[in-house]
CSV table of C-alpha atoms and ligand atoms in Angstrom, one decimal:
chain,number,residue,atom,x,y,z
A,30,UNK,CA,-10.2,6.4,-20.5
A,31,UNK,CA,-13.1,5.3,-22.9
A,32,UNK,CA,-16.5,3.8,-21.1
A,33,UNK,CA,-16.9,-0.2,-21.7
A,34,UNK,CA,-13.3,-0.6,-23.9
A,35,UNK,CA,-10.7,-2.9,-23.0
A,36,UNK,CA,-8.3,-1.2,-20.6
A,37,UNK,CA,-4.4,-1.9,-20.7
A,38,UNK,CA,-3.1,-2.2,-17.5
A,39,UNK,CA,0.6,-2.4,-16.5
A,40,UNK,CA,1.4,-4.2,-12.9
A,41,UNK,CA,4.5,-2.9,-11.3
A,42,UNK,CA,5.1,-5.8,-8.6
A,43,UNK,CA,2.8,-8.8,-10.3
A,44,UNK,CA,4.2,-11.5,-8.4
A,45,UNK,CA,3.6,-10.0,-4.5
A,46,UNK,CA,0.1,-10.5,-2.8
A,47,UNK,CA,-1.4,-7.8,-5.0
A,48,UNK,CA,0.1,-8.0,-8.1
A,49,UNK,CA,-1.3,-11.6,-8.1
A,50,UNK,CA,-4.6,-10.7,-7.0
A,51,UNK,CA,-4.9,-8.4,-9.9
A,52,UNK,CA,-4.5,-10.7,-12.5
A,53,UNK,CA,-7.2,-12.9,-10.9
A,54,UNK,CA,-9.6,-10.1,-11.3
A,55,UNK,CA,-8.0,-9.4,-15.1
A,56,UNK,CA,-8.3,-13.2,-15.1
A,57,UNK,CA,-12.2,-12.8,-14.1
A,58,UNK,CA,-13.0,-10.3,-16.8
A,59,UNK,CA,-11.1,-10.6,-19.5
A,60,UNK,CA,-13.4,-8.4,-21.5
A,61,UNK,CA,-12.5,-5.4,-19.3
A,62,UNK,CA,-8.9,-5.4,-18.7
A,63,UNK,CA,-5.7,-6.7,-20.3
A,64,UNK,CA,-2.7,-7.0,-19.1
A,65,UNK,CA,0.5,-5.5,-21.3
A,66,UNK,CA,3.7,-5.0,-18.7
A,67,UNK,CA,4.6,-7.1,-15.5
A,68,UNK,CA,7.2,-6.3,-13.6
A,69,UNK,CA,8.5,-8.4,-10.8
A,70,UNK,CA,12.5,-7.9,-8.4
A,71,UNK,CA,13.5,-11.4,-8.1
A,72,UNK,CA,10.9,-13.7,-8.8
A,73,UNK,CA,11.7,-14.6,-12.4
A,74,UNK,CA,9.7,-17.6,-12.9
A,75,UNK,CA,6.8,-17.0,-11.9
A,76,UNK,CA,6.8,-13.0,-13.8
A,77,UNK,CA,7.4,-15.7,-16.8
A,78,UNK,CA,4.9,-18.0,-16.2
A,79,UNK,CA,2.3,-15.0,-15.8
A,80,UNK,CA,3.3,-13.1,-19.1
A,81,UNK,CA,2.9,-16.0,-20.7
A,82,UNK,CA,-0.2,-17.0,-19.7
A,83,UNK,CA,-1.5,-13.7,-20.1
A,84,UNK,CA,-0.1,-12.9,-23.4
A,85,UNK,CA,1.6,-9.7,-22.2
A,86,UNK,CA,4.1,-7.7,-24.3
A,87,UNK,CA,6.8,-6.5,-22.0
A,88,UNK,CA,8.1,-7.7,-18.8
A,89,UNK,CA,11.1,-6.1,-16.4
A,90,UNK,CA,12.7,-8.3,-14.0
A,91,UNK,CA,14.6,-5.6,-11.8
A,92,UNK,CA,17.1,-7.7,-10.9
A,93,UNK,CA,19.6,-7.8,-13.5
A,94,UNK,CA,21.1,-11.1,-12.3
A,95,UNK,CA,17.9,-12.7,-13.5
A,96,UNK,CA,17.6,-11.3,-16.9
A,97,UNK,CA,19.2,-14.4,-19.0
A,98,UNK,CA,16.8,-17.0,-17.0
A,99,UNK,CA,13.9,-15.0,-17.7
A,100,UNK,CA,14.9,-14.2,-21.3
A,101,UNK,CA,15.8,-17.9,-22.3
A,102,UNK,CA,12.4,-18.8,-20.4
A,103,UNK,CA,9.8,-17.1,-22.7
A,104,UNK,CA,11.9,-16.8,-25.6
A,105,UNK,CA,9.3,-17.4,-28.7
A,106,UNK,CA,6.3,-16.5,-27.0
A,107,UNK,CA,6.2,-12.8,-28.5
A,108,UNK,CA,7.4,-11.3,-24.7
A,109,UNK,CA,10.3,-8.4,-24.7
A,110,UNK,CA,12.3,-8.8,-21.4
A,111,UNK,CA,13.6,-5.7,-20.2
A,112,UNK,CA,15.5,-5.7,-16.7
A,113,UNK,CA,16.4,-2.7,-14.2
A,114,UNK,CA,14.2,0.2,-12.7
A,115,UNK,CA,15.4,1.9,-15.8
A,116,UNK,CA,13.3,0.2,-17.9
A,117,UNK,CA,10.3,0.3,-15.6
A,118,UNK,CA,10.2,4.2,-15.8
A,119,UNK,CA,10.4,3.9,-19.5
A,120,UNK,CA,7.9,1.2,-20.1
A,121,UNK,CA,5.2,3.1,-17.8
A,122,UNK,CA,5.2,5.8,-20.0
A,123,UNK,CA,4.1,3.4,-23.2
A,124,UNK,CA,1.1,5.5,-24.7
A,125,UNK,CA,-1.0,2.2,-25.0
A,126,UNK,CA,-1.3,2.0,-20.6
A,127,UNK,CA,-3.9,3.2,-19.3
A,128,UNK,CA,-3.6,2.4,-16.0
A,129,UNK,CA,-0.5,1.6,-14.0
A,130,UNK,CA,-1.1,-0.8,-10.7
A,131,UNK,CA,1.6,0.4,-8.1
A,132,UNK,CA,1.8,-2.7,-5.7
A,133,UNK,CA,5.6,-3.2,-5.3
A,134,UNK,CA,6.6,-2.7,-1.6
A,135,UNK,CA,8.1,0.1,0.1
A,136,UNK,CA,10.1,3.3,-0.9
A,137,UNK,CA,11.1,1.8,-4.0
A,138,UNK,CA,8.1,2.2,-5.5
A,139,UNK,CA,8.4,5.7,-5.7
A,140,UNK,CA,10.7,6.4,-8.6
A,141,UNK,CA,8.3,4.3,-11.0
A,142,UNK,CA,5.0,6.0,-9.4
A,143,UNK,CA,6.3,9.2,-10.3
A,144,UNK,CA,7.2,8.2,-14.0
A,145,UNK,CA,3.6,7.3,-15.0
A,146,UNK,CA,2.1,10.2,-13.0
A,147,UNK,CA,4.5,12.0,-15.5
A,148,UNK,CA,3.3,10.2,-18.0
A,149,UNK,CA,-0.7,11.0,-16.9
A,150,UNK,CA,-1.4,7.9,-16.8
A,151,UNK,CA,-4.4,6.6,-13.9
A,152,UNK,CA,-2.5,5.3,-11.0
A,153,UNK,CA,-4.1,2.1,-9.5
A,154,UNK,CA,-2.1,2.9,-5.8
A,155,UNK,CA,-1.4,0.1,-3.5
A,156,UNK,CA,2.4,0.8,-2.6
A,157,UNK,CA,1.2,3.4,0.1
A,158,UNK,CA,4.8,4.4,1.2
A,159,UNK,CA,5.0,6.5,-2.2
A,160,UNK,CA,2.3,8.7,-0.6
A,161,UNK,CA,4.4,8.6,2.8
A,162,UNK,CA,7.7,9.1,1.9
A,163,UNK,CA,6.5,12.2,-0.8
A,164,UNK,CA,2.7,12.9,-0.4
A,165,UNK,CA,2.9,16.6,-1.3
A,166,UNK,CA,5.2,16.1,-4.3
A,167,UNK,CA,3.5,13.4,-5.7
A,168,UNK,CA,-0.2,15.0,-5.4
A,169,UNK,CA,1.5,18.1,-6.9
A,170,UNK,CA,2.7,16.0,-10.0
A,171,UNK,CA,-0.7,14.5,-10.1
A,172,UNK,CA,-2.5,17.6,-10.8
A,173,UNK,CA,0.2,18.8,-13.2
A,174,UNK,CA,0.3,16.4,-15.3
A,175,UNK,CA,-3.5,15.7,-15.1
A,176,UNK,CA,-3.0,11.9,-13.3
A,177,UNK,CA,-5.7,10.4,-11.6
A,178,UNK,CA,-5.1,8.2,-8.1
A,179,UNK,CA,-7.5,5.8,-7.3
A,180,UNK,CA,-6.7,4.2,-4.1
A,181,UNK,CA,-6.4,0.1,-3.9
A,182,UNK,CA,-5.8,0.0,-0.2
A,183,UNK,CA,-8.9,-1.0,1.4
A,184,UNK,CA,-9.4,1.3,4.2
A,185,UNK,CA,-8.4,3.8,1.1
A,186,UNK,CA,-10.7,2.3,-1.2
A,187,UNK,CA,-13.7,2.6,1.1
A,188,UNK,CA,-13.6,6.2,2.0
A,189,UNK,CA,-13.6,6.3,-1.8
A,190,UNK,CA,-16.3,4.8,-2.2
A,191,UNK,CA,-17.7,6.5,0.6
A,192,UNK,CA,-17.1,9.6,-1.0
A,193,UNK,CA,-19.1,8.6,-4.3
A,194,UNK,CA,-22.2,10.5,-4.4
A,195,UNK,CA,-21.7,13.1,-1.3
A,196,UNK,CA,-21.5,16.1,-3.9
A,197,UNK,CA,-18.4,17.1,-3.1
A,198,UNK,CA,-19.4,18.1,0.9
A,199,UNK,CA,-16.5,18.6,2.9
A,200,UNK,CA,-15.6,15.0,5.1
A,201,UNK,CA,-15.7,16.1,8.8
A,202,UNK,CA,-13.9,13.3,10.0
A,203,UNK,CA,-12.8,9.7,8.4
A,204,UNK,CA,-12.7,6.9,10.5
A,205,UNK,CA,-10.2,4.7,9.5
A,206,UNK,CA,-10.5,0.9,11.0
A,207,UNK,CA,-7.8,-1.3,12.4
A,208,UNK,CA,-8.3,-4.7,12.9
A,209,UNK,CA,-5.5,-4.5,15.6
A,210,UNK,CA,-3.1,-7.3,14.4
A,211,UNK,CA,-2.3,-10.1,15.9
A,212,UNK,CA,-1.2,-8.8,19.1
A,213,UNK,CA,-4.7,-6.7,19.9
A,214,UNK,CA,-5.3,-8.6,22.8
A,215,UNK,CA,-1.6,-9.2,24.5
A,216,UNK,CA,0.0,-7.3,27.4
A,217,UNK,CA,3.3,-5.5,26.5
A,218,UNK,CA,5.2,-7.7,27.8
A,219,UNK,CA,4.5,-10.5,25.6
A,220,UNK,CA,4.1,-8.6,23.0
A,221,UNK,CA,8.1,-7.2,23.8
A,222,UNK,CA,9.1,-11.3,23.8
A,223,UNK,CA,7.3,-12.1,20.6
A,224,UNK,CA,9.1,-13.1,17.5
A,225,UNK,CA,8.4,-13.1,13.8
A,226,UNK,CA,6.7,-16.1,13.7
A,227,UNK,CA,4.2,-14.8,16.4
A,228,UNK,CA,4.0,-11.3,14.3
A,229,UNK,CA,3.5,-12.8,10.4
A,230,UNK,CA,0.3,-14.7,11.9
A,231,UNK,CA,-2.2,-11.6,10.7
A,232,UNK,CA,-6.2,-12.6,12.1
A,233,UNK,CA,-7.8,-11.8,8.9
A,234,UNK,CA,-6.2,-10.8,6.1
A,235,UNK,CA,-3.3,-12.2,4.1
A,236,UNK,CA,-0.7,-10.2,2.6
A,237,UNK,CA,3.1,-9.8,2.1
A,238,UNK,CA,5.7,-10.1,5.2
A,239,UNK,CA,6.2,-6.2,5.4
A,240,UNK,CA,2.8,-5.3,5.5
A,241,UNK,CA,1.8,-8.4,8.0
A,242,UNK,CA,5.0,-6.5,10.1
A,243,UNK,CA,3.3,-3.4,9.9
A,244,UNK,CA,-0.4,-4.6,10.7
A,245,UNK,CA,1.3,-6.0,14.1
A,246,UNK,CA,2.9,-2.8,15.0
A,247,UNK,CA,0.2,-1.0,13.1
A,248,UNK,CA,2.8,1.0,11.5
A,249,UNK,CA,0.6,0.0,8.9
A,250,UNK,CA,-2.5,2.3,10.2
A,251,UNK,CA,-0.2,5.4,10.9
A,252,UNK,CA,0.9,4.8,7.2
A,253,UNK,CA,-2.5,4.6,6.3
A,254,UNK,CA,-3.5,7.9,8.4
A,255,UNK,CA,-0.6,9.4,6.3
A,256,UNK,CA,-1.9,8.3,2.9
A,257,UNK,CA,-5.6,9.5,3.7
A,258,UNK,CA,-3.9,12.9,4.5
A,259,UNK,CA,-2.7,13.2,0.8
A,260,UNK,CA,-5.3,11.3,-0.8
A,261,UNK,CA,-8.1,12.8,0.5
A,262,UNK,CA,-6.6,16.1,1.5
A,263,UNK,CA,-8.1,16.0,5.2
A,264,UNK,CA,-5.6,17.4,8.2
A,265,UNK,CA,-4.6,15.0,10.3
A,266,UNK,CA,-7.1,15.7,13.2
A,267,UNK,CA,-10.0,15.0,10.9
A,268,UNK,CA,-8.8,11.5,10.7
A,269,UNK,CA,-9.3,9.0,13.4
A,270,UNK,CA,-7.9,5.4,14.2
A,271,UNK,CA,-10.7,3.1,15.9
A,272,UNK,CA,-10.0,-0.8,16.1
A,273,UNK,CA,-12.9,-3.1,14.7
A,274,UNK,CA,-11.5,-6.5,14.8
A,275,UNK,CA,-13.5,-8.2,12.6
A,276,UNK,CA,-12.3,-6.1,9.6
A,277,UNK,CA,-16.0,-6.2,8.3
A,278,UNK,CA,-16.4,-2.2,7.8
A,279,UNK,CA,-13.0,-1.2,5.7
A,280,UNK,CA,-13.5,2.2,6.9
A,281,UNK,CA,-16.1,5.3,7.0
A,282,UNK,CA,-16.3,9.2,6.0
A,283,UNK,CA,-18.1,11.7,8.3
A,284,UNK,CA,-19.9,14.5,7.3
A,285,UNK,CA,-21.1,17.9,8.7
A,286,UNK,CA,-24.7,16.6,9.8
A,287,UNK,CA,-23.3,13.6,12.0
A,288,UNK,CA,-24.0,11.3,9.2
A,289,UNK,CA,-21.8,8.3,8.6
A,290,UNK,CA,-21.2,6.8,5.5
A,291,UNK,CA,-19.0,3.0,5.4
A,292,UNK,CA,-18.1,0.7,3.2
A,293,UNK,CA,-18.9,-3.1,4.5
A,294,UNK,CA,-17.6,-6.3,2.8
A,295,UNK,CA,-15.5,-10.0,3.7
A,296,UNK,CA,-12.3,-9.0,3.7
A,297,UNK,CA,-10.6,-9.7,0.2
A,298,UNK,CA,-8.3,-7.7,-1.4
A,299,UNK,CA,-9.5,-8.4,-4.8
A,300,UNK,CA,-12.6,-6.1,-4.0
A,301,UNK,CA,-10.6,-2.6,-3.7
A,302,UNK,CA,-8.2,-4.0,-6.5
A,303,UNK,CA,-11.0,-4.4,-9.0
A,304,UNK,CA,-13.3,-1.5,-8.2
A,305,UNK,CA,-10.2,1.1,-8.9
A,306,UNK,CA,-9.2,-1.0,-12.4
A,307,UNK,CA,-12.8,-0.8,-13.0
A,308,UNK,CA,-13.8,2.7,-11.9
A,309,UNK,CA,-16.3,3.9,-12.0
A,310,UNK,CA,-17.9,1.0,-12.9
A,311,UNK,CA,-19.1,-2.3,-10.4
A,312,UNK,CA,-18.0,-5.5,-12.5
A,313,UNK,CA,-19.7,-9.0,-10.6
A,314,UNK,CA,-16.7,-10.8,-8.2
A,315,UNK,CA,-16.9,-14.1,-7.1
A,316,UNK,CA,-16.1,-13.0,-3.4
A,317,UNK,CA,-17.9,-14.4,0.2
A,318,UNK,CA,-20.8,-12.0,0.3
A,319,UNK,CA,-22.0,-10.4,4.1
A,320,UNK,CA,-24.8,-12.6,5.9
A,321,UNK,CA,-25.6,-10.1,8.8
A,322,UNK,CA,-28.3,-12.1,10.5
A,323,UNK,CA,-24.8,-15.0,10.8
A,324,UNK,CA,-22.7,-12.3,11.6
A,325,UNK,CA,-24.6,-11.3,14.7
A,326,UNK,CA,-22.9,-8.3,15.7
A,327,UNK,CA,-19.3,-6.3,14.8
A,328,UNK,CA,-17.3,-4.6,17.6
A,329,UNK,CA,-15.2,-1.5,18.5
A,330,UNK,CA,-12.1,-0.4,20.7
A,331,UNK,CA,-9.8,2.8,20.8
A,332,UNK,CA,-6.5,2.1,19.8
A,333,UNK,CA,-3.6,1.8,22.7
A,334,UNK,CA,-0.9,4.3,22.1
A,335,UNK,CA,1.4,2.6,25.0
A,336,UNK,CA,1.6,-1.0,23.4
A,337,UNK,CA,1.4,0.4,19.8
A,338,UNK,CA,3.6,3.4,19.6
A,339,UNK,CA,3.8,3.5,15.9
A,340,UNK,CA,0.5,5.5,15.6
A,341,UNK,CA,1.8,8.3,17.8
A,342,UNK,CA,4.9,8.3,15.7
A,343,UNK,CA,2.5,8.8,12.1
A,344,UNK,CA,0.8,11.4,13.8
A,345,UNK,CA,3.9,13.3,14.9
A,346,UNK,CA,5.6,13.2,11.4
A,347,UNK,CA,2.8,14.6,9.6
A,348,UNK,CA,2.7,17.4,11.9
A,349,UNK,CA,6.0,17.6,11.3
A,350,UNK,CA,5.7,17.8,8.0
A,351,UNK,CA,9.0,18.4,5.9
A,352,UNK,CA,10.7,14.9,4.7
A,353,UNK,CA,9.6,13.6,8.4
A,354,UNK,CA,7.2,11.3,7.2
A,355,UNK,CA,9.9,9.7,4.6
A,356,UNK,CA,12.7,9.8,7.8
A,357,UNK,CA,9.7,7.4,9.3
A,358,UNK,CA,9.2,5.7,6.6
A,359,UNK,CA,12.8,4.5,5.8
A,360,UNK,CA,13.3,4.1,9.4
A,361,UNK,CA,10.5,1.7,9.6
A,362,UNK,CA,12.0,-0.6,6.2
A,363,UNK,CA,15.1,-0.9,8.2
A,364,UNK,CA,13.9,-2.2,10.8
A,365,UNK,CA,10.8,-4.2,9.8
A,366,UNK,CA,13.4,-6.2,7.4
A,367,UNK,CA,16.1,-6.2,10.8
A,368,UNK,CA,13.1,-8.2,12.5
A,369,UNK,CA,11.9,-10.3,9.9
A,370,UNK,CA,16.2,-11.7,9.8
A,371,UNK,CA,15.6,-12.0,14.0
A,372,UNK,CA,18.3,-9.4,14.0
A,373,UNK,CA,16.3,-6.7,17.1
A,374,UNK,CA,13.3,-7.0,19.1
A,375,UNK,CA,9.1,-6.2,17.9
A,376,UNK,CA,9.8,-3.0,20.1
A,377,UNK,CA,13.0,-2.5,18.9
A,378,UNK,CA,11.4,-1.8,15.4
A,379,UNK,CA,9.3,1.9,17.2
A,380,UNK,CA,12.8,2.7,19.3
A,381,UNK,CA,14.9,3.0,16.2
A,382,UNK,CA,11.9,4.5,14.3
A,383,UNK,CA,11.9,7.1,17.0
A,384,UNK,CA,15.5,7.7,17.4
A,385,UNK,CA,15.6,8.6,13.4
A,386,UNK,CA,13.4,11.3,13.5
A,387,UNK,CA,15.0,12.6,16.3
A,388,UNK,CA,18.6,12.5,14.6
A,389,UNK,CA,18.1,12.4,10.6
A,390,UNK,CA,18.2,16.0,9.5
A,391,UNK,CA,15.2,17.8,9.0
A,392,UNK,CA,14.1,19.4,5.8
A,393,UNK,CA,11.4,21.6,6.1
A,394,UNK,CA,10.5,21.8,2.5
A,395,UNK,CA,11.9,18.7,0.4
A,396,UNK,CA,11.8,18.2,-3.3
A,397,UNK,CA,12.1,14.3,-4.8
A,398,UNK,CA,15.8,15.0,-4.8
A,399,UNK,CA,15.9,15.5,-1.5
A,400,UNK,CA,13.5,12.6,-0.6
A,401,UNK,CA,15.6,10.5,-2.3
A,402,UNK,CA,18.6,11.5,-0.6
A,403,UNK,CA,16.8,11.2,3.3
A,404,UNK,CA,15.7,8.1,1.8
A,405,UNK,CA,19.3,6.7,2.1
A,406,UNK,CA,20.8,8.8,4.6
A,407,UNK,CA,18.3,7.2,7.0
A,408,UNK,CA,18.5,3.4,5.9
A,409,UNK,CA,22.0,3.8,7.0
A,410,UNK,CA,21.3,5.7,10.5
A,411,UNK,CA,18.8,2.7,11.1
A,412,UNK,CA,21.8,0.4,9.9
A,413,UNK,CA,23.9,1.5,12.5
A,414,UNK,CA,21.3,1.3,15.0
A,415,UNK,CA,20.3,-2.4,14.0
A,416,UNK,CA,24.3,-3.0,14.3
A,417,UNK,CA,24.7,-1.2,17.7
A,418,UNK,CA,27.1,1.2,16.3
A,419,UNK,CA,24.7,4.4,16.7
B,516,MG,MG1,-5.1,-1.3,4.5
């Protein structure tokens, strides 16, 4: 990427929360960024509206059922419409693309992220499940193909920002902050009886439904521990989680001399998105700025593993290694989807994950193919548990 030239951006998952905020960033800086490829699973009408506003060259509607409607809607606008995951994998490799923002939901993001890495693209990584399921394989591929991975997840962007100017000093500890989610102050009994309406009320961040449930169980922080392990090449015992309800400090890095560097701001995902797209430049943003006197105080608490077992499961998965984080992630995806359909209770999510981690076939040195087969097998196992047959 050349400094100060316009960067051509592909947004995988442009109709989701992160994708839409990335387009806000591009709208603010038309002299710096141009959207050239947008993809969506099902939201064909929003995808078409985005394509026409931003004059993009190619769009992919992954669900083939919507191809005709999308095609008819943008006809005459000079936009090529494609469908299917294969098209996403082909198009992310096109030479004109500089940065690929991976903002699709869950494990489904892995295949196209690997395709973009193999094409040597810079990745703005918002799809944390990619690194959870296949961290070692993805990071090795990034090294091999010269692809740079820049974090978009707010905590990991914070850590990355804290590391700028550290001149390669070894990281002693990463302090990942967690808001604690909507159930931070609830008792275990109250949480056990909670339905999706309560779990979807996140106190600080407005996000998609999968990640909002992950925040309520704190599995989101579990996934982020694994994401941090791979992005920053740190051992799990050096990653510490601290509950910080105001979500002002987005995470911190501690060095050997005890100095701790933190990154702060009001929660607004456009900031980490813009930092990744514009790296290493800092561009202006019309977000709310911090007023420390108005803020007064901020607070910190240890996480409670009894009410939120997900953190323990994530450390266990990392400790076991191999395909265990992939098993954990697949079971979580199936269980969260079932919870959102009112088919299981809140603590059934962690129970199903834990059972799948015990019962699914363990592979100590998985390749990409065995990661895909693990994911399918565990989805099947979790679905049988959800319907009460396993
Ligand atoms: Mg995060």
